[in-house]
Coordinates of C-alpha atoms in Angstrom, one line a residue:
Chain A
X19 CA 164.6 93.3 84.2
X20 CA 161.5 92.2 82.2
X21 CA 160.4 94.4 79.4
X22 CA 156.6 94.6 78.9
X23 CA 154.7 96.4 76.1
X24 CA 151.1 97.1 76.7
X25 CA 149.0 97.7 73.5
X26 CA 145.8 99.7 74.1
X27 CA 144.7 102.9 75.8
X28 CA 141.5 101.7 77.5
X29 CA 140.9 101.2 81.2
X30 CA 142.6 97.8 81.6
X31 CA 145.6 98.9 79.6
X32 CA 146.0 102.2 81.5
X33 CA 145.5 100.7 85.0
X34 CA 147.9 98.0 84.2
X35 CA 150.5 100.4 82.8
X36 CA 150.4 102.6 86.0
X37 CA 150.7 99.5 88.2
X38 CA 153.8 98.3 86.2
X39 CA 155.4 101.7 86.5
X40 CA 155.6 101.2 90.3
X41 CA 156.6 97.5 90.1
X42 CA 160.1 96.2 90.7
X43 CA 161.9 94.6 87.8
X44 CA 159.5 95.7 85.1
X45 CA 160.2 98.1 82.3
X46 CA 157.0 99.1 80.8
X47 CA 155.8 100.9 77.6
X48 CA 152.2 101.7 76.6
X49 CA 151.3 102.2 72.9
X50 CA 148.2 102.9 71.0
X51 CA 146.7 100.0 69.1
X52 CA 146.1 102.3 66.1
X53 CA 149.9 102.9 65.8
X54 CA 151.3 99.5 65.3
X55 CA 154.0 100.4 62.8
X56 CA 156.7 100.6 65.4
X57 CA 156.2 98.2 68.2
X58 CA 159.2 98.0 70.6
X59 CA 160.9 94.7 71.3
X60 CA 159.8 93.2 74.6
X61 CA 159.9 90.0 76.6
X62 CA 156.2 90.2 77.0
X63 CA 153.6 92.0 74.8
X64 CA 150.2 92.4 76.4
X65 CA 147.3 93.2 74.1
X66 CA 144.6 95.0 76.1
X67 CA 142.1 96.0 73.4
X68 CA 138.5 95.1 72.7
X69 CA 137.7 91.4 72.1
X70 CA 137.0 92.0 68.4
X71 CA 140.4 93.7 67.8
X72 CA 142.6 91.1 69.4
X73 CA 143.1 88.9 66.3
X74 CA 144.0 91.8 64.0
X75 CA 146.3 93.4 66.5
X76 CA 148.1 90.2 67.4
X77 CA 148.7 89.4 63.7
X78 CA 151.0 92.4 63.5
X79 CA 153.3 91.6 66.4
X80 CA 156.6 89.8 66.0
X81 CA 157.7 89.8 69.7
X82 CA 158.4 86.4 71.3
X83 CA 155.5 86.1 73.7
X84 CA 152.1 87.8 73.0
X85 CA 149.1 87.6 75.4
X86 CA 145.7 89.2 75.6
X87 CA 143.6 90.2 78.7
X88 CA 140.2 89.0 77.7
X89 CA 138.0 86.7 79.7
X90 CA 136.0 85.4 76.8
X91 CA 138.6 85.0 74.0
X92 CA 140.5 81.8 73.6
X93 CA 144.3 81.8 73.6
X94 CA 144.1 80.3 70.1
X95 CA 142.5 83.4 68.7
X96 CA 145.8 85.2 68.9
X97 CA 147.2 85.5 65.4
X98 CA 150.9 86.1 66.1
X99 CA 153.2 83.3 64.8
X100 CA 155.3 83.4 68.0
X101 CA 154.3 82.1 71.5
X102 CA 150.8 82.8 72.9
X103 CA 149.3 83.3 76.3
X104 CA 146.5 84.9 78.4
X105 CA 146.9 87.4 81.1
X106 CA 143.3 87.9 82.4
X107 CA 142.5 89.9 85.4
X108 CA 139.0 89.2 86.8
X109 CA 137.9 92.7 88.0
X110 CA 135.8 95.6 86.8
X111 CA 138.0 98.5 85.9
X112 CA 136.5 101.9 86.0
X113 CA 138.2 105.0 84.5
X114 CA 138.4 107.1 87.6
X115 CA 138.7 104.4 90.3
X116 CA 142.0 103.3 91.6
X117 CA 142.6 99.5 91.3
X118 CA 144.1 97.6 94.3
X119 CA 145.9 94.9 92.3
X120 CA 146.7 92.8 95.4
X121 CA 143.0 92.0 95.5
X122 CA 142.7 91.2 91.8
X123 CA 142.8 87.5 90.6
X124 CA 145.2 87.0 87.8
X125 CA 144.2 84.0 85.6
X126 CA 147.1 82.9 83.5
X127 CA 147.5 80.6 80.5
X128 CA 150.6 79.8 78.4
X129 CA 151.8 77.2 75.8
X130 CA 154.8 76.1 77.8
X131 CA 156.3 76.2 81.3
X132 CA 158.8 78.9 80.6
X133 CA 156.2 81.3 79.3
X134 CA 154.0 80.5 82.2
X135 CA 156.8 81.3 84.6
X136 CA 157.4 84.6 82.9
X137 CA 153.7 85.5 83.2
X138 CA 153.6 84.5 86.8
X139 CA 156.7 86.7 87.6
X140 CA 155.1 89.6 85.9
X141 CA 151.7 89.1 87.6
X142 CA 153.4 88.7 91.0
X143 CA 155.2 92.0 90.5
X144 CA 151.9 93.8 91.0
X145 CA 149.5 91.2 92.4
X146 CA 149.1 88.4 94.8
X147 CA 146.3 86.1 93.6
X148 CA 147.6 84.0 90.8
X149 CA 145.5 81.2 89.2
X150 CA 146.1 78.8 86.2
X151 CA 143.0 78.5 83.9
X152 CA 142.8 77.1 80.5
X153 CA 140.7 78.8 77.8
X154 CA 137.5 76.7 78.5
X155 CA 137.8 77.3 82.3
X156 CA 138.3 81.1 81.7
X157 CA 135.2 81.2 79.5
X158 CA 133.2 79.5 82.2
X159 CA 134.5 82.0 84.7
X160 CA 133.6 84.9 82.5
X161 CA 130.0 83.7 82.3
X162 CA 129.9 83.2 86.1
X163 CA 131.2 86.7 86.5
X164 CA 128.4 88.1 84.4
X165 CA 125.9 86.5 86.8
X166 CA 127.6 87.6 90.0
X167 CA 128.6 91.0 88.8
X168 CA 126.5 92.5 86.0
X169 CA 123.3 90.6 86.8
X170 CA 123.6 91.2 90.5
X171 CA 124.2 94.9 89.8
X172 CA 121.0 94.9 87.7
X173 CA 119.1 93.4 90.7
X174 CA 120.5 96.3 92.8
X175 CA 119.1 98.6 90.1
X176 CA 115.6 97.0 90.3
X177 CA 115.9 97.3 94.2
X178 CA 116.8 101.0 93.7
X179 CA 113.9 101.6 91.3
X180 CA 111.4 100.0 93.7
X181 CA 112.7 102.1 96.6
X182 CA 112.6 105.4 94.5
X183 CA 109.0 104.7 93.4
X184 CA 108.0 104.4 97.1
X185 CA 110.2 107.2 98.5
X186 CA 112.3 104.7 100.6
X187 CA 116.0 105.5 100.8
X188 CA 118.0 102.8 99.0
X189 CA 120.8 103.0 101.5
X190 CA 118.5 101.1 104.0
X191 CA 119.3 98.1 101.9
X192 CA 123.2 98.6 102.0
X193 CA 123.8 96.6 105.2
X194 CA 121.7 93.7 103.9
X195 CA 123.5 93.7 100.6
X196 CA 126.9 93.6 102.4
X197 CA 125.7 90.8 104.7
X198 CA 124.6 88.8 101.7
X199 CA 128.2 88.9 100.4
X200 CA 129.7 88.2 103.8
X201 CA 127.6 85.2 104.3
X202 CA 129.0 83.4 101.2
X203 CA 132.5 83.7 102.7
X204 CA 131.6 81.0 105.2
X205 CA 128.6 79.3 103.7
X206 CA 127.9 78.1 100.2
X207 CA 125.3 80.3 98.4
X208 CA 123.0 77.3 98.3
X209 CA 123.1 77.0 102.1
X210 CA 123.0 80.8 102.6
X211 CA 119.6 81.1 100.9
X212 CA 116.7 82.6 102.8
X213 CA 113.4 84.3 101.8
X214 CA 110.0 83.5 100.5
X215 CA 111.2 81.5 97.5
X216 CA 113.3 78.9 99.4
X217 CA 110.3 78.5 101.9
X218 CA 108.0 78.3 98.9
X219 CA 105.8 80.8 100.7
X220 CA 103.2 81.3 98.1
X221 CA 101.3 84.0 100.0
X222 CA 104.2 86.4 100.3
X223 CA 105.3 85.7 96.7
X224 CA 101.8 86.6 95.5
X225 CA 101.8 89.8 97.6
X226 CA 105.2 90.8 96.2
X227 CA 104.1 90.2 92.6
X228 CA 101.3 92.7 93.1
X229 CA 103.7 95.5 93.9
X230 CA 105.9 95.0 90.7
X231 CA 105.7 96.1 87.1
X232 CA 105.5 93.6 84.3
X233 CA 109.3 93.4 83.7
X234 CA 110.1 93.1 87.4
X235 CA 107.3 90.4 87.7
X236 CA 108.9 88.3 85.0
X237 CA 112.3 88.4 86.7
X238 CA 110.8 87.8 90.2
X239 CA 108.8 84.8 88.9
X240 CA 111.7 83.2 86.9
X241 CA 114.3 83.5 89.7
X242 CA 111.7 82.3 92.3
X243 CA 111.0 79.3 90.2
X244 CA 114.7 78.6 89.9
X245 CA 115.2 78.8 93.6
X246 CA 112.2 76.5 94.2
X247 CA 113.7 74.0 91.7
X248 CA 117.0 74.1 93.6
X249 CA 115.4 72.7 96.7
X250 CA 116.5 69.1 97.2
Chain B
X14 CA 113.2 101.6 132.7
X15 CA 111.2 100.3 129.7
X16 CA 109.7 96.9 130.1
X17 CA 109.7 94.8 126.9
X18 CA 108.1 91.4 126.2
X19 CA 109.2 89.5 123.2
X20 CA 106.9 86.8 122.0
X21 CA 108.5 84.1 119.9
X22 CA 111.4 81.7 120.1
X23 CA 112.7 82.0 116.5
X24 CA 115.9 83.7 115.2
X25 CA 114.6 87.3 115.3
X26 CA 113.1 86.8 118.8
X27 CA 116.2 85.3 120.2
X28 CA 118.7 87.7 118.7
X29 CA 116.6 90.6 119.9
X30 CA 116.2 89.2 123.4
X31 CA 120.0 88.8 123.7
X32 CA 120.6 92.3 122.5
X33 CA 118.1 93.8 125.0
X34 CA 119.7 91.9 127.9
X35 CA 122.8 94.0 127.3
X36 CA 121.0 97.3 126.7
X37 CA 120.7 100.1 129.2
X38 CA 117.2 101.0 130.4
X39 CA 115.5 97.9 129.0
X40 CA 113.9 95.1 131.1
X41 CA 113.2 92.2 128.8
X42 CA 111.3 88.9 129.0
X43 CA 111.0 86.3 126.2
X44 CA 108.0 84.0 126.1
X45 CA 106.9 81.2 123.8
X46 CA 104.1 82.1 121.4
X47 CA 102.4 78.8 122.3
X48 CA 102.1 79.7 125.9
X49 CA 100.1 82.9 125.8
X50 CA 97.9 82.3 128.9
X51 CA 100.2 84.4 131.2
X52 CA 101.6 87.4 129.3
X53 CA 103.5 89.8 131.7
X54 CA 102.5 93.5 131.6
X55 CA 105.0 95.6 129.6
X56 CA 105.4 99.0 128.0
X57 CA 106.1 97.3 124.7
X58 CA 105.2 93.9 123.5
X59 CA 107.1 92.7 120.4
X60 CA 105.5 89.8 118.4
X61 CA 108.3 88.1 116.6
X62 CA 106.5 85.1 115.1
X63 CA 105.8 83.8 111.5
X64 CA 103.7 86.2 109.4
X65 CA 100.7 83.9 109.5
X66 CA 100.6 83.7 113.3
X67 CA 100.8 87.5 113.9
X68 CA 97.0 88.1 113.8
X69 CA 96.1 85.3 116.1
X70 CA 98.9 86.0 118.7
X71 CA 98.1 89.7 118.8
X72 CA 94.5 89.1 119.4
X73 CA 95.3 87.6 122.8
X74 CA 97.4 90.6 124.1
X75 CA 96.0 93.3 126.3
X76 CA 99.2 95.3 126.8
X77 CA 99.2 99.0 125.8
X78 CA 101.4 98.9 122.8
X79 CA 101.9 95.8 120.5
X80 CA 104.1 95.7 117.6
X81 CA 105.3 93.0 115.1
X82 CA 108.6 92.5 113.4
X83 CA 107.5 91.6 109.9
X84 CA 108.5 93.3 106.6
X85 CA 105.5 92.3 104.7
X86 CA 102.6 92.4 107.2
X87 CA 100.7 95.7 107.5
X88 CA 100.4 97.4 110.9
X89 CA 96.6 97.0 110.6
X90 CA 96.9 93.2 110.6
X91 CA 97.6 93.3 114.4
X92 CA 94.4 92.3 116.1
X93 CA 95.0 93.7 119.6
X94 CA 92.5 96.4 120.7
X95 CA 95.2 98.6 122.1
X96 CA 97.8 100.6 120.2
X97 CA 99.7 99.1 117.3
X98 CA 103.0 99.5 115.7
X99 CA 105.8 97.9 113.7
X100 CA 109.4 97.2 114.7
X101 CA 111.0 95.8 111.6
X102 CA 114.7 95.0 111.3
X103 CA 115.9 94.7 107.8
X104 CA 118.6 92.0 108.1
X105 CA 119.0 88.3 107.6
X106 CA 119.1 86.6 111.0
X107 CA 120.9 83.2 111.1
X108 CA 120.7 81.0 114.0
X109 CA 124.4 80.7 114.8
X110 CA 125.6 84.0 113.6
X111 CA 126.0 87.0 115.9
X112 CA 124.1 90.0 114.8
X113 CA 125.8 93.4 114.9
X114 CA 122.7 95.6 115.7
X115 CA 124.5 98.8 115.2
X116 CA 124.5 97.9 111.4
X117 CA 120.9 96.9 111.3
X118 CA 118.3 99.4 110.0
X119 CA 115.3 99.6 112.2
X120 CA 112.1 100.6 110.3
X121 CA 109.6 101.9 112.7
X122 CA 105.8 102.7 112.4
X123 CA 103.3 103.7 115.1
X124 CA 99.8 105.2 115.4
X125 CA 100.9 108.3 117.4
X126 CA 103.9 110.3 118.3
X127 CA 104.3 109.0 121.9
X128 CA 104.3 105.4 120.8
X129 CA 106.7 106.3 118.0
X130 CA 109.0 107.9 120.6
X131 CA 109.0 104.8 122.7
X132 CA 109.8 102.6 119.7
X133 CA 112.7 104.9 118.8
X134 CA 114.1 104.8 122.3
X135 CA 113.9 101.1 122.4
X136 CA 115.5 100.8 118.9
X137 CA 118.3 103.2 119.9
X138 CA 119.1 101.2 123.0
X139 CA 120.6 98.5 120.7
X140 CA 120.9 100.1 117.3
X141 CA 121.9 103.2 115.4
X142 CA 120.1 103.3 112.1
X143 CA 116.5 104.3 112.7
X144 CA 114.0 104.9 109.8
X145 CA 110.3 105.8 109.7
X146 CA 108.4 103.8 107.1
X147 CA 104.7 103.4 106.7
X148 CA 103.2 99.9 105.9
X149 CA 103.2 100.5 102.1
X150 CA 106.8 101.7 102.1
X151 CA 107.8 98.7 104.2
X152 CA 106.2 96.3 101.9
X153 CA 108.1 97.8 98.9
X154 CA 111.3 97.7 100.9
X155 CA 110.6 94.0 101.6
X156 CA 110.2 93.2 97.9
X157 CA 113.4 95.3 97.1
X158 CA 115.2 93.3 99.7
X159 CA 114.2 90.0 98.0
X160 CA 115.8 91.2 94.8
X161 CA 119.1 92.5 96.4
X162 CA 119.4 89.6 98.9
X163 CA 117.6 86.4 98.0
X164 CA 117.8 86.8 94.2
X165 CA 121.4 88.0 94.3
X166 CA 122.3 85.1 96.4
X167 CA 120.7 82.8 93.8
X168 CA 122.9 84.4 91.2
X169 CA 125.9 83.6 93.4
X170 CA 124.6 80.0 93.5
X171 CA 124.4 79.9 89.7
X172 CA 128.0 81.4 89.5
X173 CA 129.1 78.7 91.9
X174 CA 127.4 75.9 89.9
X175 CA 129.1 77.1 86.7
X176 CA 132.5 77.2 88.4
X177 CA 132.1 73.7 89.9
X178 CA 131.1 72.2 86.6
X179 CA 134.3 73.6 85.1
X180 CA 136.6 72.9 88.1
X181 CA 137.2 76.6 88.7
X182 CA 137.5 77.7 92.3
X183 CA 134.4 79.9 93.1
X184 CA 136.6 82.0 95.4
X185 CA 138.2 83.7 92.3
X186 CA 134.9 85.6 92.1
X187 CA 134.9 86.8 95.6
X188 CA 136.9 90.1 94.9
X189 CA 134.6 90.9 92.0
X190 CA 131.5 90.3 94.1
X191 CA 132.8 92.6 96.8
X192 CA 133.8 95.3 94.3
X193 CA 130.3 95.1 92.8
X194 CA 128.9 96.0 96.3
X195 CA 131.5 98.7 96.9
X196 CA 130.8 100.4 93.6
X197 CA 127.1 101.2 94.5
X198 CA 128.3 103.0 97.6
X199 CA 129.5 105.8 95.4
X200 CA 127.7 105.2 92.0
X201 CA 124.0 104.5 91.4
X202 CA 123.6 100.8 90.3
X203 CA 122.4 102.1 86.9
X204 CA 125.7 104.0 86.4
X205 CA 127.8 101.2 87.8
X206 CA 126.7 98.7 85.2
X207 CA 129.3 97.1 82.9
X208 CA 129.5 93.9 80.8
X209 CA 128.1 92.5 77.6
X210 CA 124.4 93.3 78.1
X211 CA 124.9 97.0 78.7
X212 CA 127.2 97.2 75.6
X213 CA 124.6 95.1 73.8
X214 CA 127.5 92.9 72.7
X215 CA 125.6 90.2 70.9
X216 CA 128.6 88.1 70.0
X217 CA 129.7 87.6 73.6
X218 CA 126.1 87.1 74.7
X219 CA 125.7 84.3 72.2
X220 CA 129.0 82.6 73.3
X221 CA 127.8 82.8 76.9
X222 CA 124.5 81.2 76.2
X223 CA 126.2 78.2 74.6
X224 CA 127.9 77.4 77.9
X225 CA 124.7 77.4 80.0
X226 CA 122.1 74.9 80.7
X227 CA 118.4 75.6 79.9
X228 CA 117.4 77.1 83.2
X229 CA 120.6 79.3 83.3
X230 CA 119.9 80.4 79.7
X231 CA 116.4 81.6 80.6
X232 CA 117.7 83.7 83.4
X233 CA 120.7 85.0 81.4
X234 CA 118.4 86.0 78.5
X235 CA 115.7 87.7 80.7
X236 CA 118.1 89.8 82.7
X237 CA 120.2 90.7 79.7
X238 CA 117.0 91.8 78.0
X239 CA 116.1 93.9 81.1
X240 CA 119.5 95.5 81.1
X241 CA 119.3 96.3 77.4
X242 CA 115.8 97.8 78.0
X243 CA 117.3 100.0 80.7
X244 CA 119.7 101.8 78.3
X245 CA 118.4 105.3 77.7

């Protein structure tokens, strides 16, 4: 039996806690990061708090192996004097949406092989996709995730705005959005590109710009330029 | 039996031709747009050529109802003297990839009810999702499609570039990409937004910018600004 303490009450902490409750071989406790006076002993202590609070919370923990769950914080930012590691799950966690952990990539980092082995066993108790990334790689992945998740979602918002302004149902675009994702399962995004920018079709680009507001135009122009620059 | 002539030999024309071959009640012929001397009579003539060639090709057709398949060309750009319409399918058509027409939204426009009814019958012989859009709405939809498809795909490319530079497998991001799409089936893109920009988390944004090249930085900054501006 591996004992795990999760510190934090946010989305990541709570989804993780629930998953461990149903996992074989894991004994899990969840505690509030504001009540750190009485931390139970555990084989693994997972700090799932906001990035800014990781250093402070970790400084108060005496357990043997302490990890955080952040994509953008280096392992070295942990301030416990015992062993350190990272247990980063690359997924968006929403409060009311069930997480299917077998789809979630676990990106693990540790200071030595035994700790890594422990992290891997714990991750495998709830998940399937396990990766080893160092802090630099994880940082890069986190930035890439902002592009493919947050920024992509903002492009969906702009698409939605344009549709609403013109009384076009946004759901017409859903199959195209899904096809865009399916395509890059078999083609690189570079090879999957279509549309006026990659054809450098100046007439269509001009017509499109006329339909947009200033902020939309700026984004349209900049990404179009970047697509044109990517033509080899 | 409805007779259909498709003019063009590109991806749209060819996928459409193959679909009609298997459709009930449709008799289809495909002809090359460069051989317009002998166009067969038909109830419906579908011009599936590049935007720039639509006017010229349509001027040579005497059949009763002539439509084009472009998202960005107005119905009025057709130069036939008989009835006009639009038969626009919002999907990316690739040469070697089978198209599932039951997922494809058909956006139809016609000058009168009878023509519209004919277009709808023809669309329903291969598809399921039928929408009525006028030329202005279709133009807006086409621009929105560039944002959610071409521009989104370019963000995938940037994510891929960042991963490659740091020896991180891009496939780690695939579940997140799929989750981003799934989310907007139940939430508006505005409500689905997460990440450093919507939190206005300046520290993370600064850290991210340090990892990017100049072109990536420009895009990161502009979209982040646009997300921050969208906070109400």
